[in-house]
Amino acid sequence: MNSIQAIVLLLFSINVYALDLPDADPVPGGIAILALNPVLNDGDGSPSLAEAGPPQAFYNDRRVMVVHINRQWQAVVGIPLGSEPGDHVLKVQRPDNTIYQLGFKVYDKQYATQHLTIKDKRKVEPTAEDLARIASETKEIKQTLAHWTDQTDIPANFTLPVAGQPSNSFGFTRFFNGLPRKPHSGMDIAAPVGTPVYAPAPGKVIGTGEYFFNGNTVFVDHGQGLITLYCHLSRIDVKTGEQLQRGMLIGKVGMSGRATGPHLHWGVGLNRTQVDPKLFLKR
């Protein structure tokens, strides 16, 4: 084994270690996992892609996660709930700045409809003052979900953040008091008020707040655009900038914001897109 091959194997072992990709499900609200270029060369002694660094990939002009595993660079792409089924394109920029396109298919998925009754009518038909607050909070939340941290050790294998009853309501078209609203973008986990909520994987707290719809909320950055959020909390037990390990306390279940009962709304974002959290759950 020559010195270049030894370096490549060392890089490969450090960066991959126990990395496990989420489940692929290329539907609206799901994840596409696309193989890019191989990590290792064919043994001819030429410089490898691993030494040159990873490629960058973009979907809908948004940068997406790229990791290497099983001797391949892999793009982990979050697909928006509003995406049309059919042919989609990933743009890939190599370390030498050459660009190519990689096509993939998004398949159709029909989500169910859910009707809910909210006692606080302002949470369904906000006042003008409420709407101004909502607009400001929406901008803040979008900025937080757009956060990007370059790192290779991505914890893409999560544990359930709270001991409760998970629902399968991700993607449901929701009607509040008979009025249609946006599709549900997370996993609701029913649990009594005060039930502890724990970090499902290592990450860094990048924001906390109390919002009109989401209630008490915590945002955790896991690297390369993978961001989780925890909503409707009765209490927040972390601060912005705090580094979390798997199993550390985030807060307590509540029903703050717009909620019909005590539960945790758990959201998972990839490339500024909310995807089905169950795809990340530890098998």
Short mmCIF file of N, CA, C and O in Angstrom, two decimals, residues 35 37 50 97 101 105 131 162 194 206 230 249 252 271 277:
data_model
loop_
_atom_site.label_atom_id
_atom_site.label_comp_id
_atom_site.label_asym_id
_atom_site.label_seq_id
_atom_site.Cartn_x
_atom_site.Cartn_y
_atom_site.Cartn_z
N ALA A 35 -26.21 8.53 -5.02
CA ALA A 35 -24.79 8.26 -5.07
C ALA A 35 -24.13 9.23 -6.05
O ALA A 35 -24.57 9.38 -7.19
N ASN A 37 -19.86 10.65 -6.73
CA ASN A 37 -18.64 10.03 -7.23
C ASN A 37 -18.04 9.10 -6.17
O ASN A 37 -18.21 9.32 -4.98
N ALA A 50 -11.46 11.82 -2.29
CA ALA A 50 -11.47 12.02 -0.84
C ALA A 50 -10.44 13.06 -0.44
O ALA A 50 -10.69 13.89 0.43
N ASN A 97 -14.53 22.60 -9.26
CA ASN A 97 -15.53 23.58 -9.68
C ASN A 97 -16.26 23.22 -10.97
O ASN A 97 -17.06 24.02 -11.47
N GLN A 101 -25.17 17.66 -13.69
CA GLN A 101 -26.50 17.47 -13.16
C GLN A 101 -26.81 15.98 -13.03
O GLN A 101 -26.41 15.18 -13.87
N LYS A 105 -36.02 10.67 -9.65
CA LYS A 105 -37.48 10.71 -9.71
C LYS A 105 -38.07 10.90 -8.32
O LYS A 105 -37.58 10.36 -7.34
N LEU A 131 -51.35 38.67 13.09
CA LEU A 131 -50.75 38.42 11.77
C LEU A 131 -49.39 39.09 11.65
O LEU A 131 -48.47 38.53 11.03
N VAL A 162 -39.14 11.58 23.02
CA VAL A 162 -40.00 11.58 24.20
C VAL A 162 -40.71 10.24 24.31
O VAL A 162 -41.05 9.62 23.30
N GLY A 194 -45.42 17.85 31.06
CA GLY A 194 -44.30 17.66 31.97
C GLY A 194 -43.42 16.47 31.63
O GLY A 194 -42.37 16.29 32.26
N ILE A 206 -29.45 26.12 18.44
CA ILE A 206 -29.21 27.34 17.65
C ILE A 206 -30.34 28.34 17.80
O ILE A 206 -30.30 29.41 17.18
N TYR A 230 -38.54 21.33 18.29
CA TYR A 230 -39.36 20.72 19.34
C TYR A 230 -40.34 21.80 19.79
O TYR A 230 -39.93 22.81 20.37
N LEU A 249 -31.51 16.47 28.40
CA LEU A 249 -32.83 17.09 28.52
C LEU A 249 -32.92 18.37 27.70
O LEU A 249 -32.06 19.25 27.81
N LYS A 252 -39.79 20.11 28.50
CA LYS A 252 -40.91 19.28 28.95
C LYS A 252 -42.10 19.45 28.00
O LYS A 252 -42.34 20.54 27.47
N ASN A 271 -32.04 20.67 4.12
CA ASN A 271 -31.99 21.72 3.10
C ASN A 271 -33.23 22.61 3.14
O ASN A 271 -33.90 22.84 2.15
N PRO A 277 -40.01 12.71 10.06
CA PRO A 277 -39.01 12.33 11.08
C PRO A 277 -38.79 10.82 11.20
O PRO A 277 -37.71 10.38 11.58
#
